[in-house]
Coordinates of C-alpha atoms in Angstrom, one line a residue:
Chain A
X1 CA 51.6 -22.9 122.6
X2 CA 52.9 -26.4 121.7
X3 CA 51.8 -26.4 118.0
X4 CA 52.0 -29.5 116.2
X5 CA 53.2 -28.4 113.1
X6 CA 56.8 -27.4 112.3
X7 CA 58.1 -23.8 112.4
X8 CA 61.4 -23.5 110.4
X9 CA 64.2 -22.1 112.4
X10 CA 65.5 -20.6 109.1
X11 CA 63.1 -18.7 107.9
X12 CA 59.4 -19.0 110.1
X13 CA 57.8 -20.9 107.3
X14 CA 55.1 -23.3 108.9
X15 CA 55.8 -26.7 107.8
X16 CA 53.4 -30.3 108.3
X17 CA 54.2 -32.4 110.6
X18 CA 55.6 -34.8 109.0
X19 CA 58.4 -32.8 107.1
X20 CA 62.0 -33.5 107.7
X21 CA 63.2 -30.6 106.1
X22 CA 61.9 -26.9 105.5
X23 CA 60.1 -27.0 101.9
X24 CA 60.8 -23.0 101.7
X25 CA 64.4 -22.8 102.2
X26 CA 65.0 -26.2 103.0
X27 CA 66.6 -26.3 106.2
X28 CA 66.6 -29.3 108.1
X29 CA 64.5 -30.3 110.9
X30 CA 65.6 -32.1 114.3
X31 CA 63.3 -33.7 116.5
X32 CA 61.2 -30.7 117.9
X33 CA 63.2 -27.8 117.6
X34 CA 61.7 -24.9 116.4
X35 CA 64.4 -22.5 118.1
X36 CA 62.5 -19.7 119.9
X37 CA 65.3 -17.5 119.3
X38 CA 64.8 -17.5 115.6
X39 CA 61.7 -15.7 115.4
X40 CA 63.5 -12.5 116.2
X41 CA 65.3 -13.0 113.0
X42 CA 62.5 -14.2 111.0
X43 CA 60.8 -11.1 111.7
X44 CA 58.8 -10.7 114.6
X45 CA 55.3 -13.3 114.9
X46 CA 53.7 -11.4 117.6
X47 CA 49.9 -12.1 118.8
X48 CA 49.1 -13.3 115.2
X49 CA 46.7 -16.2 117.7
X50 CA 45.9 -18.7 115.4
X51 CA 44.5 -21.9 116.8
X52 CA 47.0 -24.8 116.9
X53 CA 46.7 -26.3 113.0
X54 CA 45.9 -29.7 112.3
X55 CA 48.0 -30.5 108.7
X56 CA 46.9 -33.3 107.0
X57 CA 48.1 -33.0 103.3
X58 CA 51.2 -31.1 102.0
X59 CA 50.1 -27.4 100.9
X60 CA 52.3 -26.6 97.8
X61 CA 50.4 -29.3 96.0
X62 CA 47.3 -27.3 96.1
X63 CA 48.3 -24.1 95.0
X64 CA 48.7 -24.5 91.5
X65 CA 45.5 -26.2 91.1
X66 CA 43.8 -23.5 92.7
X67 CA 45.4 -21.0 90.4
X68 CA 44.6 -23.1 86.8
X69 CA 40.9 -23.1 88.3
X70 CA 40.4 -19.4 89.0
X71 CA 42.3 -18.1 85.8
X72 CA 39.8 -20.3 84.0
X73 CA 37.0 -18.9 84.6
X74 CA 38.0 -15.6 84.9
X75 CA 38.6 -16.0 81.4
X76 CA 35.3 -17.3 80.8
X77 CA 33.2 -14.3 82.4
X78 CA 35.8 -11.7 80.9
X79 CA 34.3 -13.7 77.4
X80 CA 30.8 -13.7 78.0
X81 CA 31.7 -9.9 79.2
X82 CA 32.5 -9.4 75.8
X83 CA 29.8 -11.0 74.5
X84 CA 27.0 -9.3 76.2
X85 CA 28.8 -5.9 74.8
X86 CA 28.6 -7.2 70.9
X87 CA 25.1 -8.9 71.3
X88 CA 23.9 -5.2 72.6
X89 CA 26.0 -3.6 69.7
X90 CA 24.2 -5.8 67.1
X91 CA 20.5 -5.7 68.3
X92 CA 20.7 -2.1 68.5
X93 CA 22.3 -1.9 65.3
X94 CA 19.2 -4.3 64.1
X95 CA 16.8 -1.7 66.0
X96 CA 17.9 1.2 63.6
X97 CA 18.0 -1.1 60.6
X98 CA 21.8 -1.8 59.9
X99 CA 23.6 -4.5 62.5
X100 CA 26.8 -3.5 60.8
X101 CA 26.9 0.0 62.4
X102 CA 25.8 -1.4 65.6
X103 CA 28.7 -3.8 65.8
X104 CA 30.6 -1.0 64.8
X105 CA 29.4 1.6 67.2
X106 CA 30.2 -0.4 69.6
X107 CA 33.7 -1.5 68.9
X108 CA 34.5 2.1 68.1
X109 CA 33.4 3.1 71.7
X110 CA 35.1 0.2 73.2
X111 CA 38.5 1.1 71.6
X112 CA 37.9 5.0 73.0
X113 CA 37.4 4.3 76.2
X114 CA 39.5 1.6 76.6
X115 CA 42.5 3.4 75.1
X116 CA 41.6 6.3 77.4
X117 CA 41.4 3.9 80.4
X118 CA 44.7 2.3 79.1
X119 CA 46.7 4.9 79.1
X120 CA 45.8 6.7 82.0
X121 CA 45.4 4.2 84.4
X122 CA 47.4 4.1 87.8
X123 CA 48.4 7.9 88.1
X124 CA 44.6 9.2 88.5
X125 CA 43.9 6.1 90.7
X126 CA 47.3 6.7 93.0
X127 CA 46.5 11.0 93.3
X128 CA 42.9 9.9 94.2
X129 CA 44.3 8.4 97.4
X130 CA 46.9 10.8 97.9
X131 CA 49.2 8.2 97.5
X132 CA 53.0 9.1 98.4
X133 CA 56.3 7.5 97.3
X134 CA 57.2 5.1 99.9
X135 CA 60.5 6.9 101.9
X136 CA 63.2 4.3 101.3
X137 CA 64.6 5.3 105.1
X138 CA 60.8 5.2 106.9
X139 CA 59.5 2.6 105.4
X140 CA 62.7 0.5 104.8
X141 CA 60.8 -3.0 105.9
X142 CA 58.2 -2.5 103.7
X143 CA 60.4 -1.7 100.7
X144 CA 62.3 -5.1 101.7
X145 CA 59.0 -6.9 102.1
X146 CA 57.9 -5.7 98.6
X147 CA 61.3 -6.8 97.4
X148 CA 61.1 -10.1 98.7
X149 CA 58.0 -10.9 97.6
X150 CA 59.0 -9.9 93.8
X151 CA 61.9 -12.0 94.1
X152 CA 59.5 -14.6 94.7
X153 CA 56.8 -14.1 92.0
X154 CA 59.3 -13.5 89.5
X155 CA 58.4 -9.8 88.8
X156 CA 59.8 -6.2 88.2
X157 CA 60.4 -4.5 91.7
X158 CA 57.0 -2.2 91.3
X159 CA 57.1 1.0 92.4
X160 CA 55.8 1.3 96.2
X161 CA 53.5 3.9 97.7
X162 CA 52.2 4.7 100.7
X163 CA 48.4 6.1 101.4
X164 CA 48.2 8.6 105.0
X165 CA 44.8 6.9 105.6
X166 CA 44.6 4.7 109.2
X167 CA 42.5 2.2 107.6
X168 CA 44.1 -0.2 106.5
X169 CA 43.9 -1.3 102.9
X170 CA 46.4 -2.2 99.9
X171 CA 45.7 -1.9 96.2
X172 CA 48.2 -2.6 93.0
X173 CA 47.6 -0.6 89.3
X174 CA 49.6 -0.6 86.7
X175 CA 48.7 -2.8 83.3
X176 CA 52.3 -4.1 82.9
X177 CA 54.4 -5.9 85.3
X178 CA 57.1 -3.6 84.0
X179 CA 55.2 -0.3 85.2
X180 CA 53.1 -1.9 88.2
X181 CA 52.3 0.2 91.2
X182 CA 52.1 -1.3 94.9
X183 CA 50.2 0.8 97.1
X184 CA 49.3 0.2 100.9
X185 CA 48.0 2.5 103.6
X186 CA 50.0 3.6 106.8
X187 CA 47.6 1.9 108.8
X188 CA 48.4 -1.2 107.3
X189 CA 51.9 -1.0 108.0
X190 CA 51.0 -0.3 111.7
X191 CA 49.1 -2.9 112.1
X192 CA 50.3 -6.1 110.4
X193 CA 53.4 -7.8 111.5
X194 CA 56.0 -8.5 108.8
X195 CA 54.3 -12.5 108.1
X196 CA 51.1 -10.5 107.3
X197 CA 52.4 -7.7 105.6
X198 CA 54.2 -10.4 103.6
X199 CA 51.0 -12.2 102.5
X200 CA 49.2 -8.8 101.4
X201 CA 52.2 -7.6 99.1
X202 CA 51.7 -11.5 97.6
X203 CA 48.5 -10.7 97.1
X204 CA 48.9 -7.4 95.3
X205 CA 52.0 -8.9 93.4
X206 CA 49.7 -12.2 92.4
X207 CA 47.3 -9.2 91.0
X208 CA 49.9 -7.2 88.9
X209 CA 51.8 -11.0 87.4
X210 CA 48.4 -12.3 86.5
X211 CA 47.2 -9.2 85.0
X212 CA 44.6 -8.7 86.7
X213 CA 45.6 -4.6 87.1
X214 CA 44.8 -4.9 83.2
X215 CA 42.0 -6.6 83.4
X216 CA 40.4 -4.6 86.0
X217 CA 40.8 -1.5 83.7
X218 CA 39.7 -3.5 80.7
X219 CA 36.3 -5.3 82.4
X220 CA 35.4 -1.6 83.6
X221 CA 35.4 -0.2 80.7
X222 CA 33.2 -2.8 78.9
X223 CA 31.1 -2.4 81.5
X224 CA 30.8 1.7 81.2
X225 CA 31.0 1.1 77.3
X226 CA 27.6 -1.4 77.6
X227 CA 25.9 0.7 80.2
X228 CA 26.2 4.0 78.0
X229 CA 24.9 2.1 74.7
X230 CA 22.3 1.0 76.6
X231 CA 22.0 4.6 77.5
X232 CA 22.0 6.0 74.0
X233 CA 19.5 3.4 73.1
X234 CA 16.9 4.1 75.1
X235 CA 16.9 7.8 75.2
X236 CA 17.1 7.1 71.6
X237 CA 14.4 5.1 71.3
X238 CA 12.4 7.3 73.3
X239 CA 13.2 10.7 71.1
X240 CA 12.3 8.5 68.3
X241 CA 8.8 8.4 69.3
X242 CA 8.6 12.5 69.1
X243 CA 10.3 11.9 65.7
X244 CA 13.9 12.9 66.5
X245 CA 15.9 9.2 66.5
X246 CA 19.4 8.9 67.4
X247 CA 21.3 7.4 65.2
X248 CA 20.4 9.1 61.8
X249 CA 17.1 9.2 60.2
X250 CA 18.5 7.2 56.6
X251 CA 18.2 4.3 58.4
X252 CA 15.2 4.7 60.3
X253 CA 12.6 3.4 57.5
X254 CA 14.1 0.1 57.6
X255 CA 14.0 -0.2 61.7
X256 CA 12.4 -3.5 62.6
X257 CA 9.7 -3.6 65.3
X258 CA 11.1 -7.3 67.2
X259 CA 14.8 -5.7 67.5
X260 CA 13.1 -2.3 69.0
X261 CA 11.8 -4.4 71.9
X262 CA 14.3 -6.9 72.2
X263 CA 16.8 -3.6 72.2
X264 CA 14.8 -2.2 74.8
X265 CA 14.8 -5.3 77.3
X266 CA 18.7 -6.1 76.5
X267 CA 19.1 -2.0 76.9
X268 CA 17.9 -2.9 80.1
X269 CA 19.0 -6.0 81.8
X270 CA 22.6 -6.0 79.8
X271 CA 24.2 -2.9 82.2
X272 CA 23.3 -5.2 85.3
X273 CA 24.5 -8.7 83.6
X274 CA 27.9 -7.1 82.6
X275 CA 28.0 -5.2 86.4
X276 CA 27.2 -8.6 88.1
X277 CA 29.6 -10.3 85.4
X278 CA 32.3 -8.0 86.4
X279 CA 32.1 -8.4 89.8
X280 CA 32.1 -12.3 89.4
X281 CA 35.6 -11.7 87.8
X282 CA 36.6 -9.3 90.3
X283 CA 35.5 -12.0 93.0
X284 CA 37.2 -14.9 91.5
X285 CA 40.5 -13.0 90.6
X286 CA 40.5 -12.1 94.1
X287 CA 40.3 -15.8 95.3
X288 CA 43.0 -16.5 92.7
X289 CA 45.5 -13.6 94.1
X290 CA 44.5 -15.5 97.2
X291 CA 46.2 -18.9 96.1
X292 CA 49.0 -17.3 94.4
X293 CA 50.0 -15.4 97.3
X294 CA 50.0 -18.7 99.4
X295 CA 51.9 -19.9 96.4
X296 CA 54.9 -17.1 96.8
X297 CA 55.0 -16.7 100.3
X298 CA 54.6 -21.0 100.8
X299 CA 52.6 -19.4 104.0
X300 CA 49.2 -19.2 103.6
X301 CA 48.2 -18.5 107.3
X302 CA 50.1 -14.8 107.0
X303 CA 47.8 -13.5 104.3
X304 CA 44.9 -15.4 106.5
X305 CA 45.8 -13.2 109.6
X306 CA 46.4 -10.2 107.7
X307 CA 43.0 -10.2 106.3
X308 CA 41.1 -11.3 109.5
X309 CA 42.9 -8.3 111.1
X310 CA 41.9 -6.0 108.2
X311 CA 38.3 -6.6 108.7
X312 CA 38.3 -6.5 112.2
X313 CA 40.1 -3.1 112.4
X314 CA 38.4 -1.1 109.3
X315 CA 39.6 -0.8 105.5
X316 CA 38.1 2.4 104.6
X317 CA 40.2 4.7 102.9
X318 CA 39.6 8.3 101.9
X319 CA 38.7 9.1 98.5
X320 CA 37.6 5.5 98.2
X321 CA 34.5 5.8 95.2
X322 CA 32.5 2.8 93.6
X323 CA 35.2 3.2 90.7
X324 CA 38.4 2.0 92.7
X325 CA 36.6 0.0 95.3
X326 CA 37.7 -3.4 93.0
X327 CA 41.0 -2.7 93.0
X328 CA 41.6 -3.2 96.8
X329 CA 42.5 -6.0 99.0
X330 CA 39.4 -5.8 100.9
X331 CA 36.2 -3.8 99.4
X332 CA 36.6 -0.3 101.7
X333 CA 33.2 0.2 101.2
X334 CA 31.4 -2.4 102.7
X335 CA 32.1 -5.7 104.0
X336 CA 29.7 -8.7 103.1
X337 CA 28.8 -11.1 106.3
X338 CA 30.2 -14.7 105.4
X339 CA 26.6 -15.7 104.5
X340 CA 26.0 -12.9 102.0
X341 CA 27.9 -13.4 99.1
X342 CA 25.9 -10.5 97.3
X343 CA 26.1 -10.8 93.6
X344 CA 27.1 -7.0 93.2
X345 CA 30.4 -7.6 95.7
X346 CA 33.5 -6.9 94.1
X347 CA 34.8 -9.2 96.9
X348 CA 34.2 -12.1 98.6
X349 CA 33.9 -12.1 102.2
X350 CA 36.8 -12.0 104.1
X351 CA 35.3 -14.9 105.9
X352 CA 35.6 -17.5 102.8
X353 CA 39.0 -15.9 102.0
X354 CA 40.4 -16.8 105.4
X355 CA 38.4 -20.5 105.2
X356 CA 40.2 -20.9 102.5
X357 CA 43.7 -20.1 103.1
X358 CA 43.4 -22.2 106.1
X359 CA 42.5 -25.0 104.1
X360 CA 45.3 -24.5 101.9
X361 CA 47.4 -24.6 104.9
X362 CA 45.7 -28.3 105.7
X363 CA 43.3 -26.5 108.0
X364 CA 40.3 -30.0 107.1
X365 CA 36.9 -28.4 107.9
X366 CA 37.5 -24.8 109.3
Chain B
X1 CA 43.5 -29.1 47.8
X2 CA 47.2 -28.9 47.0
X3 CA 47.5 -26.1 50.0
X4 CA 46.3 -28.1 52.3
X5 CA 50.1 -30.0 52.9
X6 CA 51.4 -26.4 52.6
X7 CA 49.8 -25.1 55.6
X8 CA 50.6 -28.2 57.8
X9 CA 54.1 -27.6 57.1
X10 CA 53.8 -23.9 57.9
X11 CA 51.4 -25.1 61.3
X12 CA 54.4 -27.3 62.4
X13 CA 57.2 -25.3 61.8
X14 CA 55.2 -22.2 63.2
X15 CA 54.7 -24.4 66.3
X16 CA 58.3 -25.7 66.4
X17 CA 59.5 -21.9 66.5
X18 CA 57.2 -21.4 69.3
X19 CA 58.5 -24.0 71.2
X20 CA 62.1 -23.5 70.8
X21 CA 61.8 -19.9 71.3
X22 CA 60.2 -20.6 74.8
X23 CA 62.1 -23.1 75.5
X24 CA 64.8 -20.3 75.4
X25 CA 63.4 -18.3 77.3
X26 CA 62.7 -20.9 80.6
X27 CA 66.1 -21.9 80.0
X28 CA 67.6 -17.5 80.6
X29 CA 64.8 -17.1 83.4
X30 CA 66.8 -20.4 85.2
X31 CA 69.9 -19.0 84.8
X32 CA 69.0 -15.3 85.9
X33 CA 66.8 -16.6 88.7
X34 CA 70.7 -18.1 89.2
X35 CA 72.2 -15.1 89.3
X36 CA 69.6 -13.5 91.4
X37 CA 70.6 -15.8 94.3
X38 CA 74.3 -14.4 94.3
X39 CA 73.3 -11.0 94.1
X40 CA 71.5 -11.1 97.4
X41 CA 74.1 -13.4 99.2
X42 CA 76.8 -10.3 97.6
X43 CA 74.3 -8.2 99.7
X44 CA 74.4 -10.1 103.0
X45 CA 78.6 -10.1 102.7
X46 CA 78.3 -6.5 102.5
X47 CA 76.2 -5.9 105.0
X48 CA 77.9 -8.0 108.0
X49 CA 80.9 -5.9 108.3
X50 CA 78.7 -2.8 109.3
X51 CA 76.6 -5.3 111.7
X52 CA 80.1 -6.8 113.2
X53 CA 81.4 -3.0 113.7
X54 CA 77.8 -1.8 115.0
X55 CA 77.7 -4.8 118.1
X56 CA 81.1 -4.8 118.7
X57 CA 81.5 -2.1 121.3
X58 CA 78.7 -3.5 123.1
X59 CA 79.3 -7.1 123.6
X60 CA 83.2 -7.4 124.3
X61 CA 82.4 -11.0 126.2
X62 CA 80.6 -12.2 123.6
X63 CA 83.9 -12.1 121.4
X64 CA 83.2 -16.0 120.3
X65 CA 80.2 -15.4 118.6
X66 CA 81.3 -11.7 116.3
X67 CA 84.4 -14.4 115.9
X68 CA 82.3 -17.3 114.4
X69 CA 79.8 -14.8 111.8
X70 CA 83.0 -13.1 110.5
X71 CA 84.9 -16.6 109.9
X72 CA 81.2 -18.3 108.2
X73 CA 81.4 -15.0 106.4
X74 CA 84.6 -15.6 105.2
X75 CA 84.0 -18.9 104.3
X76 CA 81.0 -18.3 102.3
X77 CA 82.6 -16.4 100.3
X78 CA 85.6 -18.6 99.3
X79 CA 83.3 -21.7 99.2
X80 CA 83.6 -22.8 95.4
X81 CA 81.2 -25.3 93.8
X82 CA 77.2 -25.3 94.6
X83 CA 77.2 -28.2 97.1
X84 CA 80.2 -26.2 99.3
X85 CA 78.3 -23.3 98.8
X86 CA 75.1 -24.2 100.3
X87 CA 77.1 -25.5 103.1
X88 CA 78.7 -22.7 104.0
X89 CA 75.9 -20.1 103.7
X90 CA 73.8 -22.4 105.7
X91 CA 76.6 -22.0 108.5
X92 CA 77.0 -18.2 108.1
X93 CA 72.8 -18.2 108.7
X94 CA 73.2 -20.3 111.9
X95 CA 76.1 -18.1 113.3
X96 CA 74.1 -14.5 112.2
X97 CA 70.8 -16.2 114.4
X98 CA 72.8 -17.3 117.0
X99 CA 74.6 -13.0 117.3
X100 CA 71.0 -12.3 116.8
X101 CA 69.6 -14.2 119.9
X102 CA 72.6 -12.6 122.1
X103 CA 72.1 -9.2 120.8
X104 CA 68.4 -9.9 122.8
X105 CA 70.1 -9.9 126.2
X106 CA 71.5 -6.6 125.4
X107 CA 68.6 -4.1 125.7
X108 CA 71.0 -0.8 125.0
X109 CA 71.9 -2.9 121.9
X110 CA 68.6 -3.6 120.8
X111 CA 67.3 -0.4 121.4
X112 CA 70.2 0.9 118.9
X113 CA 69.0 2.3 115.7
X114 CA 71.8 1.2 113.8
X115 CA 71.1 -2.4 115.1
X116 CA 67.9 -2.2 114.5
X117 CA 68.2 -1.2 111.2
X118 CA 70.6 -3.7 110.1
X119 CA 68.5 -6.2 111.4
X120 CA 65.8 -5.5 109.6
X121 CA 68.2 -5.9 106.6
X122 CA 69.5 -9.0 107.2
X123 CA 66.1 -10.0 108.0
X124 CA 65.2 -9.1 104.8
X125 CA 68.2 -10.3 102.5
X126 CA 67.5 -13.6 104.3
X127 CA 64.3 -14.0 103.2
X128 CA 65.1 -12.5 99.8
X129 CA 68.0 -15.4 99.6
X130 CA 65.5 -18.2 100.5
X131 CA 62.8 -16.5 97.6
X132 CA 65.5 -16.1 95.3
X133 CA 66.3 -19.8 95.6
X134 CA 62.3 -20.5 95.7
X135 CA 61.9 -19.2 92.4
X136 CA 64.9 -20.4 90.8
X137 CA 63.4 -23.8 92.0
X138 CA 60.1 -23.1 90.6
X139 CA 61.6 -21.7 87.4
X140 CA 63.3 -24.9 87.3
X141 CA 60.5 -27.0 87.9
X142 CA 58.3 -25.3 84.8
X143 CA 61.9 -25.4 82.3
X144 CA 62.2 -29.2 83.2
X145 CA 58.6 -30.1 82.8
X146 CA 58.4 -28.6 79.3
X147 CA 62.0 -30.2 78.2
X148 CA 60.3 -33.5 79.3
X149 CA 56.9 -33.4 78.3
X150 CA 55.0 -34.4 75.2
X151 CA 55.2 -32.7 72.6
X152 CA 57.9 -30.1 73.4
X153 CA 59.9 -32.8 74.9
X154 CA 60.2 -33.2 70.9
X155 CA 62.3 -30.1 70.2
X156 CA 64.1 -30.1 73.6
X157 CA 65.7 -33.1 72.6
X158 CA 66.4 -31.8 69.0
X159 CA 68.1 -28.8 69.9
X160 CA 69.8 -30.4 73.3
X161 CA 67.9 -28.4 76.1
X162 CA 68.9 -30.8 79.3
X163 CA 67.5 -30.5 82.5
X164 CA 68.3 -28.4 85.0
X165 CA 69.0 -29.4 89.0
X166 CA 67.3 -28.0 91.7
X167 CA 68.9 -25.8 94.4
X168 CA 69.3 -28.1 97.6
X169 CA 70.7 -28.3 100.3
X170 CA 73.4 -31.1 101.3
X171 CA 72.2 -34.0 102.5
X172 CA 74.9 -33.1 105.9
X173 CA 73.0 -30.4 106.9
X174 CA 69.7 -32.1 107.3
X175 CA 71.0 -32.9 110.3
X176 CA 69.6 -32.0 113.6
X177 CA 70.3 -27.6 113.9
X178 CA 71.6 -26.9 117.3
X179 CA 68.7 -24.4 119.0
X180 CA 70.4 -24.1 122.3
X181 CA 69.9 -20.2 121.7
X182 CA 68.7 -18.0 124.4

């Protein structure tokens, strides 16, 4: 394959055409030699197949624009999120005649749940997928992989796991950089070349150094928190009518007939806003992970292989539930055609992810 | 109404704290992404030795090239200054891809655990080398653009945070690299 671009003898990063030295480890370039014998020592490239790239603008330039964008309006949904939860809290309150308990209620049951989510976090999600230290002999490449890719984002090394299942699938937990977990499935590490295996511990590592691990537990448990006040409402609500009302009867007098209805149609349309707000986050942090991963590995068209081959050979994993399925590199519950970008995904489809990899790599109108 | 210059003296000094203090710490995370570099080149001098011992048997004609790893190894290490460094360890690298791309015409060889194993770690502490110096170049980049930009250029001028210079490579060795390998 006589590909246009430049392959770095040093270290296999894909450089534009016009580069005169490697903009990863900044080796110099000749005239046309990317020395065959080098990809032996850069870790083997086999049958990754991509088409012969066309670069047209410098990549690095685009991948901290990318990242400003998507932490943006992460934090705007993970706002409105919060919103949603308080506006509930207060028209309930307002149903049962005092906002302040409402607001209260609510922030009480936020801070439970929360702290329970908080503090628990990775170990229940790791046992659920019989997750296993990763054997430092065994899987000595992926340890270095993971290591590498640490170095590069500037992180803790995170403690590594491995999952028995043959799908293959990676997930990272852990709300601290400091306590992260990285956790991939054997048939991952069967089936991805180093490059590849490179961009998904990128990926994983953007999730733990942006937080996302935290906010995943956080945006959860809002939306559990909202669903079960909508919940108490309108089984309150409805016991009230037989004259048993939830929420104490001193109250009750006072109850105001416009917040009973306007509890009962934000009791139920707020559970689906936050869900579908969730998920929004969920798919934006994942484009984000995206860029950053691109950003610490300066090779965007590993991760783009990586995931192309992950949803071509299967990323289910046992003991997979709708609770964890956000937390993984690819949804291992279903996978979303590139034209149905359901609101309820947790991801996007694979199919815009690669697109836009690519076009981080210079790839114009893939 | 009197408070009012109060606060704003307690705003700006709150914010000149703030900005010092992370000015700080960009300046440590420079210097231990630094540090971070040598670690992994200490790796790669410890880890030749075992390679050089591992091939050796094998490849008794191929003398020359064990010869020219252990002398860039040697060499690397004594190099003193950052320029002579560079230089050096981009010589060791040539001279470790060029024992790798013989060790491919010996299939026994390659078929060794040993050598397979130490590949995989030189492999890896290559790449580590080349992220360590990546994010000491990125760490670099996000220390000097808040020492020059407004307004924490303000403080970094105050308390004398200077710039820092990027890890690069000599302008020599952006010559052409010899591939006549395999």
């Amino acid at each position: 394959m006589a590909a246009p671009e430049k392959t770095c003898g040093k270290c296999g990063t894909v450089n534009p055409r016009g580069a005169d030295y490697c903009y990863l480890c900044q080796a110099p370039f000749g005239a046309g030699t990317p020395g065959p014998g080098v990809q032996a020592f850069a870790g083997e490239t086999g049958g990754s197949g991509n088409a012969a790239p066309v670069f047209k603008a410098a990549p690095m330039l685009l991948f901290p624009d990318a990242q400003r964008h998507n932490v943006r309006m992460s934090a705007l949904l993970f706002a409105l999120l919060v919103g949603v939860f308080f506006l509930l809290g207060t028209v309930i309150g307002g149903a049962y005649g005092d906002v302040g308990n409402g607001i209260a209620l609510s922030a009480v049951l936020c801070v439970i749940l929360g702290g329970a989510a908080y503090f628990n976090g990775s170990s229940i999600v790791l046992s659920l997928h019989d997750a296993a230290k990763a054997d430092p002999e065994r899987h000595r490449q992926l340890l270095n992989v993971v290591e590498e890719m640490r170095i590069a984002a500037g992180v803790p090394m995170p403690k590594v796991y491995v999952m028995p299942s043959a799908g293959m699938n990676a997930f990272a937990a852990g709300r601290r950089p400091e306590e992260a977990s990285v956790a991939v499935t054997q048939g991952l590490l069967d089936g991805l070349n180093r490059e590849e295996l490179q961009g998904v511990i990128a990926h994983e590592l953007a999730h733990v150094k942006s937080r996302d691990t935290l906010y995943n537990v956080c945006a959860a448990v809002l939306v559990g928190s909202i669903a079960l006040l909508a919940d108490m409402f309108l089984r309150g609500t409805f016991f009230a009518h037989r004259g048993r009302s939830f929420g104490g009867r001193r109250g009750g007098g006072r109850a105001n007939a416009a917040y009973i209805v306007l509890g009962i149609l934000l009791a139920l349309l707020a559970p689906l806003a936050a869900k579908i707000l969730q998920m929004s986050i969920s798919r934006q942090r994942e484009y984000h992970a995206d860029a950053a991963a691109a950003g610490f590995t300066r090779n965007p068209l590993g991760l783009a292989s990586a995931l192309s081959k992950i949803a071509a050979g299967g990323a289910q994993v046992p003991g997979e539930n709708r609770g964890t399925q956000h937390l993984f590199i690819v949804n291992p519950l279903k996978e979303f055609g590139p034209g149905a970008s359901a609101l309820m995904s947790t991801h996007p489809p694979t199919e815009l992810r690669i697109q836009r990899l690519k076009a981080m790599a210079g790839f114009g109108g893939v | 109404m009197a408070y009012i210059p109060l606060a704003l003296i307690v705003i700006v000094v709150a914010w000149f704290v703030a900005a010092y203090n992370k000015l700080v710490r960009m300046r440590n995370q420079v210097k231990n992404a630094w540090h971070q570099i040598d670690v992994q080149l200490k790796r790669r001098y410890d880890l030749i030795p075992n390679l050089v011992e591992v091939v050796k048997d094998y490849m008794s004609f191929e003398q020359e090239t064990l010869t020219k790893v252990i002398e860039a190894r040697g060499a690397a290490i004594a190099a003193k200054g950052t320029a002579a460094q560079a230089k050096a360890e981009n010589v060791l690298t040539e001279s470790l891809k060029s024992l790798f791309a013989v060790v491919e015409n010996y299939p026994d060889l390659k078929a060794n655990q040993n050598v397979a194993a130490l590949q995989e770690e030189l492999t890896g502490t290559e790449n580590k080398i080349s992220f360590a110096r990546q994010f000491f170049n990125d760490s670099v980049m996000a220390y000097n653009n808040t020492i020059q930009a407004i307004p924490s250029n303000l403080v970094a001028s105050l308390f004398n945070f200077t710039t820092e210079t990027y890890f690069e490579a000599p302008e020599s060795d952006r010559a052409v690299p010899k591939a006549d390998l395999r």
